[in-house]
Coordinates of C-alpha atoms in Angstrom, one line a residue:
Chain H
M1 CA -50.3 68.4 -53.0
Q2 CA -51.3 69.3 -56.5
D3 CA -47.7 69.0 -57.5
E4 CA -47.6 65.5 -56.0
H5 CA -50.8 64.4 -57.8
D6 CA -49.3 65.8 -61.0
F7 CA -46.1 63.9 -60.5
E8 CA -48.0 60.7 -59.8
D9 CA -49.9 61.0 -63.0
F10 CA -46.7 61.8 -64.9
Y11 CA -44.9 58.8 -63.3
A12 CA -47.8 56.5 -64.2
A13 CA -47.8 57.8 -67.8
V14 CA -44.1 57.5 -68.5
F15 CA -42.5 54.8 -66.5
D16 CA -43.2 51.8 -68.6
R17 CA -42.7 53.6 -71.9
L18 CA -39.3 54.9 -70.8
V19 CA -38.2 51.5 -69.5
G20 CA -39.1 50.1 -72.9
Q21 CA -36.9 52.7 -74.6
L22 CA -34.1 52.3 -72.1
F23 CA -34.2 48.5 -72.5
L24 CA -33.1 49.0 -76.0
V25 CA -30.0 50.9 -74.7
T26 CA -29.2 48.8 -71.7
G27 CA -30.2 45.4 -73.1
N28 CA -31.2 44.5 -69.6
L29 CA -34.5 45.1 -67.9
Q30 CA -33.2 45.6 -64.4
D31 CA -30.7 48.2 -65.6
A32 CA -33.4 50.0 -67.6
E33 CA -35.7 50.1 -64.6
D34 CA -33.0 51.3 -62.3
A35 CA -32.0 54.1 -64.7
V36 CA -35.6 55.2 -65.2
Q37 CA -36.4 55.0 -61.5
E38 CA -33.3 57.1 -60.6
A39 CA -34.1 59.6 -63.3
L40 CA -37.7 59.9 -62.0
T41 CA -36.5 60.4 -58.4
R42 CA -34.4 63.3 -59.6
A43 CA -37.4 64.6 -61.5
A44 CA -39.5 64.5 -58.3
L45 CA -36.9 66.7 -56.6
R46 CA -37.3 69.3 -59.4
W47 CA -40.9 68.7 -60.2
P48 CA -42.3 72.2 -59.4
R49 CA -40.1 73.6 -62.1
L50 CA -40.0 70.6 -64.3
R51 CA -43.7 70.3 -64.6
R52 CA -43.8 73.6 -66.5
Y53 CA -41.5 72.2 -69.2
R54 CA -43.2 71.5 -72.5
V55 CA -42.0 67.8 -72.5
P56 CA -40.8 66.8 -69.0
E57 CA -40.5 63.3 -70.3
A58 CA -37.6 64.3 -72.5
W59 CA -35.8 65.6 -69.4
V60 CA -36.3 62.3 -67.6
R61 CA -35.3 60.3 -70.7
R62 CA -32.1 62.4 -71.0
V63 CA -31.1 61.7 -67.4
A64 CA -31.9 58.0 -67.7
M65 CA -29.9 57.8 -70.9
N66 CA -27.0 59.4 -69.2
L67 CA -27.3 57.0 -66.3
A68 CA -27.4 54.1 -68.7
S69 CA -23.8 54.5 -69.5
D70 CA -21.3 51.7 -69.7
G71 CA -20.1 52.5 -66.3
F72 CA -23.5 52.1 -64.8
R73 CA -23.9 48.8 -66.7
R74 CA -20.6 47.7 -65.4
F75 CA -21.6 48.5 -61.9
R76 CA -24.7 46.5 -62.3
R77 CA -22.8 43.7 -64.0
R78 CA -20.7 43.3 -60.9
L79 CA -23.6 41.2 -59.6
T80 CA -22.5 38.6 -62.1
V81 CA -19.2 38.6 -60.3
V82 CA -20.1 37.3 -57.2
V83 CA -20.9 33.8 -57.5
R84 CA -21.0 34.0 -53.8
L85 CA -24.1 36.2 -53.9
R86 CA -26.3 33.3 -54.6
A87 CA -29.5 35.1 -53.5
D88 CA -29.0 37.9 -56.0
L89 CA -28.3 35.5 -58.8
E90 CA -31.4 33.5 -58.0
A91 CA -33.5 36.6 -57.7
R92 CA -32.4 37.9 -61.1
Q93 CA -35.4 39.0 -63.0
A94 CA -36.5 37.2 -66.2
G95 CA -36.3 39.5 -69.2
P96 CA -39.1 40.4 -71.5
A97 CA -39.8 38.6 -74.8
E98 CA -37.3 39.6 -77.4
V99 CA -37.8 40.4 -81.1
P100 CA -35.8 37.7 -82.9
G101 CA -32.3 38.9 -83.6
L102 CA -32.8 42.5 -82.6
M103 CA -31.5 42.6 -79.1
E104 CA -28.5 40.4 -80.1
A105 CA -27.7 43.0 -82.8
L106 CA -28.2 45.9 -80.4
R107 CA -26.1 44.4 -77.7
A108 CA -23.3 44.1 -80.1
L109 CA -23.2 47.9 -80.5
P110 CA -21.4 50.2 -78.1
V111 CA -23.9 51.9 -75.8
A112 CA -23.3 55.3 -77.4
Q113 CA -24.4 53.9 -80.7
R114 CA -27.5 52.3 -79.2
K115 CA -28.6 55.6 -77.8
V116 CA -28.5 57.3 -81.2
V117 CA -30.4 54.4 -82.7
V118 CA -33.2 54.7 -80.1
L119 CA -33.4 58.5 -80.3
H120 CA -33.3 58.7 -84.0
H121 CA -34.8 55.5 -85.3
L122 CA -37.4 54.8 -82.6
L123 CA -38.3 58.3 -81.4
D124 CA -37.8 60.0 -84.8
L125 CA -35.7 62.8 -83.4
P126 CA -33.7 64.6 -86.0
V127 CA -29.9 64.4 -85.6
E128 CA -29.7 68.0 -84.3
L129 CA -32.1 67.1 -81.4
V130 CA -30.3 63.8 -80.8
A131 CA -27.1 65.8 -80.6
A132 CA -28.6 68.3 -78.2
E133 CA -30.1 65.5 -76.1
L134 CA -26.9 63.6 -75.8
G135 CA -24.7 66.7 -75.5
V136 CA -22.4 65.7 -78.4
P137 CA -21.7 67.3 -81.8
V138 CA -24.0 66.6 -84.7
G139 CA -21.1 65.1 -86.6
T140 CA -20.6 62.6 -83.8
V141 CA -24.3 61.6 -84.0
K142 CA -24.0 61.1 -87.7
S143 CA -20.9 59.0 -87.3
R144 CA -22.4 56.9 -84.6
L145 CA -25.6 56.4 -86.7
A146 CA -23.6 55.4 -89.7
R147 CA -21.6 52.8 -87.8
A148 CA -24.7 51.5 -86.0
R149 CA -26.6 51.3 -89.3
G150 CA -23.8 49.3 -90.9
A151 CA -23.5 46.9 -88.0
L152 CA -27.3 46.4 -87.7
A153 CA -27.7 45.9 -91.4
A154 CA -25.0 43.3 -91.3
R155 CA -26.7 41.4 -88.5
L156 CA -30.3 42.0 -89.3
G157 CA -30.1 41.2 -93.0
P158 CA -30.8 42.8 -96.3
A159 CA -34.5 43.3 -95.5
T160 CA -33.6 45.7 -92.8
R161 CA -31.0 47.4 -94.9
A162 CA -33.5 47.9 -97.8
E163 CA -36.7 48.8 -95.9
G164 CA -35.7 49.9 -92.4
L165 CA -32.8 52.0 -93.3
R166 CA -33.5 53.3 -96.7
N167 CA -34.9 56.6 -95.4
Q168 CA -32.0 57.3 -93.1
E169 CA -29.4 57.9 -95.7
G170 CA -29.7 61.7 -95.3
A171 CA -29.6 61.5 -91.6
G172 CA -28.7 65.1 -91.2
N173 CA -31.9 66.2 -92.9
H174 CA -34.1 63.7 -91.3
G175 CA -37.1 64.9 -89.3
Chain N
M1 CA -42.0 43.9 -88.7
A2 CA -40.1 44.6 -91.8
D3 CA -38.2 47.7 -90.8
L4 CA -36.0 48.7 -88.0
R5 CA -38.4 51.2 -86.4
D6 CA -41.1 48.6 -86.2
R7 CA -38.8 46.1 -84.6
L8 CA -37.5 48.7 -82.1
A9 CA -41.0 49.7 -81.2
A10 CA -42.1 46.1 -80.8
Q11 CA -39.2 45.4 -78.5
A12 CA -39.7 48.5 -76.5
E13 CA -43.3 47.5 -76.0
H14 CA -42.3 44.1 -74.8
A15 CA -40.0 45.6 -72.3
A16 CA -42.5 48.2 -71.2
G17 CA -45.0 45.4 -70.6
A18 CA -42.5 43.6 -68.4
A19 CA -41.4 46.7 -66.4
R20 CA -42.0 46.7 -62.7
A21 CA -42.5 50.2 -61.3
P22 CA -41.6 50.9 -57.7
G23 CA -44.4 53.5 -57.9
P24 CA -44.7 57.2 -57.6
A25 CA -45.2 57.1 -53.8
A26 CA -41.9 55.3 -53.3
T27 CA -40.2 57.7 -55.7
L28 CA -41.6 60.7 -53.9
R29 CA -40.4 59.3 -50.5
R30 CA -37.0 58.7 -51.9
A31 CA -36.9 62.3 -53.3
R32 CA -38.1 63.7 -50.0
G33 CA -35.3 61.9 -48.2
R34 CA -32.7 63.4 -50.5
R35 CA -34.3 66.9 -50.2
R36 CA -34.1 66.7 -46.5
R37 CA -30.5 65.7 -46.6
R38 CA -29.8 68.6 -48.9
L39 CA -31.7 71.2 -46.9
G40 CA -30.8 69.9 -43.5
G41 CA -27.1 70.1 -44.0
R42 CA -24.5 69.6 -41.4
V43 CA -26.5 70.8 -38.4
A44 CA -29.4 68.5 -39.0
L45 CA -27.1 65.6 -39.6
S46 CA -25.3 66.2 -36.4
L47 CA -28.5 66.6 -34.4
L48 CA -29.8 63.3 -35.9
L49 CA -26.7 61.5 -34.9
V50 CA -26.9 62.9 -31.4
A51 CA -30.7 62.5 -31.1
G52 CA -30.6 58.7 -31.0
L53 CA -31.9 57.4 -34.3
G54 CA -28.8 55.3 -34.3
G55 CA -29.8 54.0 -30.9
L56 CA -32.9 52.6 -32.4
T57 CA -30.9 51.1 -35.2
S58 CA -28.6 49.5 -32.7
R59 CA -31.4 47.9 -30.8
L60 CA -32.9 46.6 -34.0
L61 CA -29.6 45.1 -35.0
E62 CA -29.0 43.7 -31.6
G63 CA -32.1 41.6 -32.1
R64 CA -30.7 39.8 -35.1
E65 CA -29.0 36.9 -33.4
P66 CA -26.9 34.5 -35.4
A67 CA -28.1 31.0 -35.9
S68 CA -25.3 29.3 -34.1
P69 CA -22.7 31.7 -32.7
P70 CA -19.5 30.3 -31.4
Q71 CA -19.6 33.3 -29.0
T72 CA -22.2 36.0 -28.9
T73 CA -20.8 39.3 -27.8
T74 CA -22.4 42.1 -25.9
P75 CA -24.1 44.8 -28.0
A76 CA -22.8 48.3 -28.7
Q77 CA -22.0 50.0 -25.4
R78 CA -21.7 53.5 -26.8
Q79 CA -23.1 55.5 -29.6
A80 CA -20.4 57.6 -31.3
A81 CA -21.0 60.9 -33.0
P82 CA -18.7 62.0 -35.8
L83 CA -16.1 64.6 -35.0
W84 CA -16.7 66.1 -38.4
T85 CA -18.8 65.8 -41.6
A86 CA -18.0 66.8 -45.1
E87 CA -20.9 66.8 -47.5
G88 CA -20.8 66.3 -51.3
A89 CA -17.4 64.5 -51.1
A90 CA -17.9 61.0 -52.1
S91 CA -19.9 58.9 -54.5
E92 CA -23.6 58.6 -54.4
L93 CA -25.5 55.4 -54.3
M94 CA -24.7 54.0 -57.7
A95 CA -21.0 54.2 -57.7
P96 CA -18.8 51.2 -57.3
R97 CA -18.0 50.8 -53.7
D98 CA -14.3 50.4 -54.0
R99 CA -13.0 53.2 -56.2
T100 CA -14.2 56.5 -54.7
Q101 CA -12.0 57.1 -51.7
A102 CA -8.4 56.5 -50.7
A103 CA -6.1 57.4 -47.9
A104 CA -2.8 58.8 -49.1
G105 CA -0.1 60.6 -47.2
D106 CA -1.9 62.5 -44.4
L107 CA -5.0 63.0 -46.5
V108 CA -8.2 61.3 -47.5
V109 CA -8.9 61.7 -51.2
A110 CA -12.5 61.2 -52.3
A111 CA -14.3 61.4 -55.7
T112 CA -17.9 62.1 -56.5
G113 CA -18.3 58.9 -58.6
F114 CA -21.1 58.7 -61.1
G115 CA -22.6 62.1 -61.7
P116 CA -22.1 65.3 -63.7
E117 CA -20.2 67.1 -61.0
G118 CA -17.1 65.0 -61.3
R119 CA -14.8 66.4 -58.6
T120 CA -12.0 64.9 -56.6
R121 CA -11.3 66.4 -53.2
A122 CA -8.8 65.9 -50.5
Y123 CA -9.5 66.3 -46.8
D124 CA -7.5 66.5 -43.7
P125 CA -8.8 63.4 -41.8
R126 CA -8.1 65.1 -38.4
S127 CA -10.4 68.0 -39.0
G128 CA -12.4 67.2 -42.1
R129 CA -11.3 70.4 -43.6
Q130 CA -11.1 70.4 -47.4
R131 CA -7.5 70.9 -48.6
W132 CA -8.2 71.1 -52.3
A133 CA -10.7 70.2 -55.0
H134 CA -10.2 69.5 -58.6
R135 CA -12.8 69.3 -61.3
T136 CA -12.0 65.9 -62.9
G137 CA -14.9 65.6 -65.3
P138 CA -18.1 63.6 -65.2
N139 CA -18.1 60.3 -63.3
A140 CA -14.9 60.8 -61.4
F141 CA -13.0 58.0 -59.6
V142 CA -9.8 57.8 -57.7
V143 CA -7.8 55.1 -59.5
A144 CA -4.6 55.2 -57.5
A145 CA -2.9 57.3 -54.7
G146 CA 0.6 57.4 -53.4
G147 CA 4.1 58.8 -54.0
G148 CA 2.8 62.3 -53.6
L149 CA 0.2 62.0 -56.3
A150 CA -3.5 61.1 -56.5
V151 CA -4.5 59.8 -59.9
A152 CA -8.2 60.4 -60.7
A153 CA -10.1 59.7 -63.9
P154 CA -13.5 60.2 -65.3
Q155 CA -15.2 57.0 -66.5
Y156 CA -13.4 57.0 -69.9
G157 CA -10.3 58.9 -68.9
P158 CA -8.1 60.8 -69.2
L159 CA -6.0 59.7 -66.3
I160 CA -5.2 62.9 -64.3
G161 CA -2.2 63.1 -62.0
L162 CA -2.9 65.5 -59.1
D163 CA -0.3 66.8 -56.7
L164 CA -1.4 65.3 -53.4
A165 CA -0.3 68.4 -51.4
T166 CA -1.9 71.1 -53.5
G167 CA -4.4 69.4 -55.9
E168 CA -2.6 71.0 -58.8
E169 CA -2.9 69.0 -62.0
R170 CA 0.6 67.7 -62.9
W171 CA -0.3 65.7 -66.0
R172 CA -3.0 64.1 -68.1
F173 CA -2.8 60.8 -70.0
E174 CA -5.4 60.5 -72.7
L175 CA -7.2 57.2 -73.4
A176 CA -9.0 56.1 -76.6
E177 CA -12.8 56.4 -77.1
G178 CA -14.5 53.8 -75.0
Q179 CA -11.4 52.9 -73.1
G180 CA -12.0 52.9 -69.3
P181 CA -9.4 52.8 -66.6
E182 CA -9.5 50.2 -63.9
S183 CA -7.6 50.4 -60.6
G184 CA -3.9 51.3 -60.6
T185 CA -0.9 50.5 -58.4
I186 CA 1.9 52.9 -57.6
A187 CA 5.2 51.2 -57.1
G188 CA 8.3 53.4 -56.7
D189 CA 8.2 56.0 -59.4
T190 CA 5.7 54.1 -61.7
L191 CA 2.0 53.9 -62.0
F192 CA 0.8 50.5 -63.3
I193 CA -2.7 50.6 -64.5
G194 CA -5.0 48.5 -66.6
T195 CA -7.7 49.7 -68.9
S196 CA -10.5 47.9 -70.7
F197 CA -13.1 48.6 -73.4
P198 CA -16.2 47.9 -71.3
S199 CA -19.0 48.5 -73.9
E200 CA -21.3 45.6 -74.2
G201 CA -20.2 43.8 -77.4
A202 CA -16.7 45.4 -77.6
V203 CA -13.9 42.9 -77.9
D204 CA -10.9 45.3 -78.0
P205 CA -8.1 43.9 -75.9
P206 CA -7.4 45.4 -72.5
I207 CA -4.2 47.5 -72.3
V208 CA -1.9 47.7 -69.3
Y209 CA 0.3 50.8 -69.0
A210 CA 3.3 51.7 -67.0
L211 CA 3.5 55.5 -66.6
D212 CA 6.2 57.7 -65.1
L213 CA 4.5 58.9 -61.9
A214 CA 6.0 62.3 -62.0
S215 CA 5.3 63.2 -65.6
G216 CA 2.6 60.8 -66.7
R217 CA 4.8 59.8 -69.6
E218 CA 4.2 56.3 -71.0
R219 CA 7.0 53.9 -70.3
W220 CA 5.4 50.9 -71.9
R221 CA 2.1 49.4 -72.8
A222 CA 1.1 45.8 -73.0
V223 CA -1.9 44.7 -75.1
L224 CA -3.5 41.6 -73.8
D225 CA -6.1 39.3 -75.3
P226 CA -9.0 40.3 -77.5
G227 CA -12.5 39.5 -76.1
T228 CA -11.4 40.1 -72.5
D229 CA -11.6 42.9 -69.9
L230 CA -9.4 43.3 -66.9
Q231 CA -10.8 42.4 -63.5
W232 CA -11.2 45.3 -61.1
A233 CA -8.4 44.5 -58.8
A234 CA -5.3 46.7 -59.1
P235 CA -2.2 45.1 -60.6
V236 CA 0.0 43.2 -58.1
V237 CA 3.6 44.4 -58.5
G238 CA 6.6 42.5 -57.1
G239 CA 9.6 40.5 -58.1
G240 CA 10.1 42.6 -61.2
Q241 CA 6.8 41.7 -62.7
V242 CA 3.2 42.9 -62.8
L243 CA 0.3 40.5 -62.3
V244 CA -3.1 41.2 -63.8
A245 CA -6.1 38.9 -64.3
D246 CA -8.7 39.2 -67.1
T247 CA -12.2 38.0 -67.6
L248 CA -14.4 37.6 -70.6
S249 CA -15.8 40.8 -72.1
H250 CA -19.1 39.1 -72.5
E251 CA -20.3 35.5 -72.7
G252 CA -18.4 33.6 -75.4
S253 CA -16.0 36.5 -76.3
A254 CA -12.9 34.5 -75.4
P255 CA -12.3 30.8 -74.6
T256 CA -11.1 31.4 -71.1
S257 CA -9.6 34.0 -68.7
H258 CA -5.9 34.3 -67.7
L259 CA -3.6 35.6 -65.1
H260 CA -0.8 37.5 -67.0
A261 CA 2.7 38.2 -65.7
L262 CA 4.3 41.3 -67.4
D263 CA 7.9 42.4 -67.0
A264 CA 7.8 45.5 -64.8
D265 CA 10.5 47.2 -66.8
T266 CA 9.5 46.4 -70.3
G267 CA 5.9 45.3 -70.3
R268 CA 6.8 42.1 -72.2
R269 CA 4.6 39.2 -71.2
R270 CA 6.6 36.6 -69.3
W271 CA 3.8 34.1 -69.0
R272 CA 0.1 33.7 -68.8
A273 CA -1.8 31.1 -66.7
D274 CA -5.1 29.6 -67.7
L275 CA -7.7 30.4 -65.0
H276 CA -10.1 27.7 -66.3
A277 CA -12.8 30.3 -66.2
P278 CA -15.0 30.5 -69.4
G279 CA -17.5 32.9 -67.7
Q280 CA -17.5 36.5 -66.8
G281 CA -16.7 37.9 -63.3
F282 CA -15.1 41.1 -62.1
F283 CA -13.2 40.7 -58.8
A284 CA -12.0 43.6 -56.7
E285 CA -9.6 41.1 -55.0
G286 CA -6.4 40.5 -56.8
P287 CA -4.0 37.5 -56.5
V288 CA -2.2 37.0 -53.2
V289 CA 1.5 36.4 -53.7
S290 CA 3.8 34.6 -51.2
E291 CA 6.9 32.5 -51.4
G292 CA 7.0 32.3 -55.2
L293 CA 3.3 31.3 -55.6
A294 CA 0.3 33.4 -56.6
Y295 CA -3.0 32.3 -55.2
V296 CA -5.9 33.4 -57.3
A297 CA -9.6 32.9 -57.3
A298 CA -11.3 32.1 -60.6
T299 CA -14.9 32.8 -61.6
S300 CA -15.3 29.1 -62.2
G301 CA -15.0 28.6 -58.4
M302 CA -11.4 27.3 -58.3
L303 CA -8.6 28.4 -56.1
L304 CA -5.4 28.1 -58.1
A305 CA -1.8 28.3 -57.0
V306 CA 0.5 29.4 -59.8
D307 CA 4.3 29.5 -59.8
T308 CA 5.2 33.2 -60.2
R309 CA 8.4 32.5 -62.2
T310 CA 6.8 30.2 -64.8
G311 CA 3.1 30.5 -64.7
R312 CA 2.8 26.8 -64.1
E313 CA -0.2 25.7 -62.1
V314 CA 1.1 24.0 -58.9
W315 CA -2.2 23.0 -57.3
R316 CA -5.9 23.8 -57.5
D317 CA -8.9 23.4 -55.2
Q318 CA -12.4 23.0 -56.5
G319 CA -14.2 22.8 -53.2
G320 CA -16.3 25.9 -53.6
F321 CA -16.0 29.5 -54.6
P322 CA -12.8 30.9 -52.8
L323 CA -12.0 34.3 -51.3
V324 CA -8.4 34.4 -50.2
A325 CA -7.8 36.1 -46.9
G326 CA -4.0 35.8 -47.0
V327 CA -1.0 33.5 -46.3
W328 CA 0.1 32.9 -42.8
D329 CA 2.8 30.5 -41.6
G330 CA 2.7 28.1 -44.5
L331 CA -1.1 28.2 -44.8
V332 CA -3.3 29.9 -47.5
I333 CA -6.4 30.9 -45.7
A334 CA -9.6 31.3 -47.7
L335 CA -13.3 31.5 -47.3
V336 CA -14.6 28.7 -49.4
G337 CA -18.2 28.3 -50.7
G338 CA -19.3 31.2 -48.5
D339 CA -19.8 29.0 -45.4
R340 CA -16.4 27.7 -44.3
L341 CA -13.0 29.0 -43.7
V342 CA -10.2 26.7 -44.9
G343 CA -6.5 26.6 -44.1
F344 CA -4.7 25.1 -47.2
D345 CA -1.1 23.9 -47.1
A346 CA 0.4 26.7 -49.2
A347 CA 2.8 24.4 -51.0
T348 CA 0.5 21.5 -51.8
G349 CA -3.1 22.7 -51.4
A350 CA -3.8 20.0 -48.8
R351 CA -6.5 21.0 -46.4
R352 CA -5.0 21.4 -42.9
W353 CA -8.2 22.7 -41.2
Q354 CA -11.6 24.0 -42.0
T355 CA -14.2 25.6 -39.8
P356 CA -17.8 26.8 -40.5
V357 CA -18.3 30.5 -40.4
G358 CA -21.7 31.3 -41.8
R359 CA -24.3 30.5 -44.4
G360 CA -22.9 32.6 -47.3
E361 CA -26.1 34.5 -47.8
S362 CA -24.7 37.9 -48.0
E363 CA -21.6 39.5 -49.6
Q364 CA -18.5 38.5 -47.7
W365 CA -15.0 39.6 -47.1
A366 CA -12.1 37.8 -45.4
V367 CA -8.8 39.5 -44.3
L368 CA -5.8 38.3 -42.4
D369 CA -5.1 40.2 -39.1
G370 CA -1.8 39.0 -37.6
D371 CA -2.5 35.5 -36.4
A372 CA -6.2 35.9 -36.8
V373 CA -8.6 35.8 -39.8
L374 CA -11.5 38.2 -39.9
V375 CA -14.6 37.3 -41.9
T376 CA -17.6 39.5 -42.5
G377 CA -20.9 38.2 -43.8
D378 CA -24.3 36.9 -42.7
G379 CA -24.7 39.8 -40.3
A380 CA -21.6 39.3 -38.2
V381 CA -17.8 39.6 -38.0
V382 CA -16.0 36.4 -37.1
A383 CA -12.5 36.2 -35.8
A384 CA -10.8 32.8 -36.2
D385 CA -7.3 31.5 -35.2
A386 CA -5.1 31.4 -38.3
A387 CA -3.2 28.4 -37.1
T388 CA -6.2 26.1 -36.3
G389 CA -9.3 27.8 -37.7
A390 CA -10.9 27.8 -34.2
A391 CA -13.4 30.7 -33.8
R392 CA -12.2 33.3 -31.3
W393 CA -15.3 35.5 -31.3
R394 CA -18.3 36.5 -33.3
A395 CA -19.8 40.0 -33.3
P396 CA -23.3 40.3 -34.6
V397 CA -23.1 43.8 -36.1
G398 CA -25.1 43.6 -39.3
D399 CA -24.3 43.0 -43.0
A400 CA -21.0 44.6 -43.9
V401 CA -20.5 46.7 -47.1
G402 CA -16.7 46.1 -47.2
P403 CA -13.9 44.2 -45.5
P404 CA -13.2 44.7 -41.8
V405 CA -10.3 47.0 -41.0
A406 CA -8.0 46.2 -38.1
A407 CA -6.1 49.1 -36.5
G408 CA -4.7 49.5 -33.0
E409 CA -7.0 47.8 -30.6
R410 CA -10.0 47.9 -32.8
V411 CA -11.6 46.2 -35.8
Y412 CA -13.8 48.7 -37.7
V413 CA -16.7 47.5 -39.8
A414 CA -19.0 49.5 -42.1
T415 CA -22.3 47.8 -42.2
Q416 CA -25.3 48.7 -44.3
D417 CA -26.5 50.9 -41.5
R418 CA -23.6 52.2 -39.5
L419 CA -20.0 52.2 -38.6
V420 CA -19.0 49.8 -35.7
A421 CA -15.8 49.6 -33.6
I422 CA -15.1 46.2 -32.1
D423 CA -12.5 45.3 -29.5
R424 CA -9.8 43.4 -31.5
A425 CA -9.1 41.0 -28.6
S426 CA -12.5 40.1 -27.3
G427 CA -15.0 40.9 -30.1
T428 CA -17.0 43.2 -27.8
T429 CA -18.6 46.0 -29.7
V430 CA -17.1 49.2 -28.3
W431 CA -19.1 51.8 -30.1
G432 CA -21.4 52.2 -33.1
S433 CA -22.4 55.3 -35.1
A434 CA -26.0 56.3 -35.6
R435 CA -27.6 55.2 -38.9
V436 CA -25.4 56.6 -41.6
R437 CA -25.6 54.0 -44.4
P438 CA -21.9 53.6 -45.3
V439 CA -21.0 52.6 -48.9
A440 CA -17.5 51.1 -48.3
A441 CA -15.1 50.0 -45.7
P442 CA -13.7 52.8 -43.5
L443 CA -10.3 54.3 -43.9
V444 CA -8.2 54.5 -40.8
T445 CA -5.6 57.3 -41.0
S446 CA -4.1 60.1 -39.0
G447 CA -5.9 59.0 -35.8
R448 CA -9.4 59.1 -37.4
V449 CA -11.8 56.6 -38.8
V450 CA -13.3 58.0 -42.0
V451 CA -16.4 56.5 -43.7
A452 CA -18.3 57.6 -46.8
T453 CA -22.1 57.4 -46.8
R454 CA -24.7 56.9 -49.5
D455 CA -25.5 60.6 -49.7
G456 CA -21.9 61.4 -50.5
T457 CA -20.9 62.6 -47.1
L458 CA -17.6 61.8 -45.4
L459 CA -17.7 61.3 -41.6
G460 CA -14.7 61.3 -39.4
F461 CA -14.8 59.5 -36.1
A462 CA -12.4 59.3 -33.2
P463 CA -11.0 55.7 -33.0

């Protein structure tokens, strides 16, 4: 029972925060909620062991990030297909308020680039940890960051380029 | 909010504030359910099936009477237990329903779908015995099967040709980063398969390949229109050409969608027909070709008849979103608007008959079965006469998760709760399984009815 109480506390502490982070990757609140919920279900299955981790939240985020792949998005997007599924379309959830321009710019990036942006720029993880979390080489992370930065700067304007990204030039040494 | 981090943090906070958590209790229940399935294994599942949980399900379902049935049939007479179960074979809950299992030769090939395991396995449908397994890579799907090969692929490729008899890897065909395979069609000694770049925001054009089936060597590739993705239906091959339909990659990424005809020998585009569909929609149902016309549903809700030699639009119907069941005796029969079945004159598009079949409140399928049309949706299967549209029977079995499958004297339907066998002539429910939660239509092969369930198990039933 203690395990379950612990899990309930953990769930309450992380769900909203992780959905917020995953929203930046998926660009869609429903997808973000589904990915986080699925990751937390898997965490519940492993909780006796997972609760002893230093940061169980990182495990859940990694699983949710993996789930928030293009394929998963694509599966979810199938709902848009079916014009005949009127009930689903009507029940579609309204999204959260959006920071002007940001989501449009993020949605224009491939999902893989969005993930490195969130992990590196929002969560301040150094590229080595980003690479470990995503299971890709450090060079790949740097390359994705570089491409993402270029695309974001182009869309979000010079202010972002000057202020938001100026500290990220040495991405490999960051953090 | 000057810098990127602040903007990201603000946006994440907005989304967190809008999040709706199912709650820890629901999550723990869901996890316990999975744990039970894992621990219980085959014995527990078999006991559950015999013990009568399905009987309860049957009674509940029987209570869901249709609003105005042309004919209400008797409920399930018999609860059927599976002859065999194979765990860990098919996709789990989140996989697309239509790309994780296939019947090929005398085998059932199943892939694990989304997940890190990424295996493709082949089973003997008679015994459920695994013939072979191949580690395909994360997120494995079966994209085509036939001609002695099963072609499997992780989410972004490569395409992997597996010997159907042994599971031995014959070849690999690499795809570019971000390039994902759709469904393929095997015709003769060639695999025709479309690929798209499905990342949100990507506008790379889809590419259709013709590969030598034996070697995986590329014969040709056709690059289609930027800003589009291919729909999910496999290419339709016939008359020396390959038909594929595209859709918009995302809103506004292209002016409209098209049906493309490619030369089957060279890949050269013969024509493309405007589908008048400036929105996005992925259909698992491809165009239906008959007597020189291709009948295709567009996301705009039109049914279009296109000349397969020229691409010229011959007629169109805009009476509601269409789902084409097939062509029978000069009639194109389609479910239109979710609530009526329509028989169109195949040559002119004139409506010869129409008959109400439901309310269109759940996902529907319509297939042609000889001189009958079978429609699933709104908790029932309806059989209608193809010549007149007159309803023959209605079987209230529950909401289907795939098209009905007619074989021998039966029509098999996988519903959200169970697998049901219906008498093809009368519509009487002959048997139903216990609650097994299928994910797709059953496969009927080698004297067995095989269905995949949400926990990744394959179940084989006697017909």
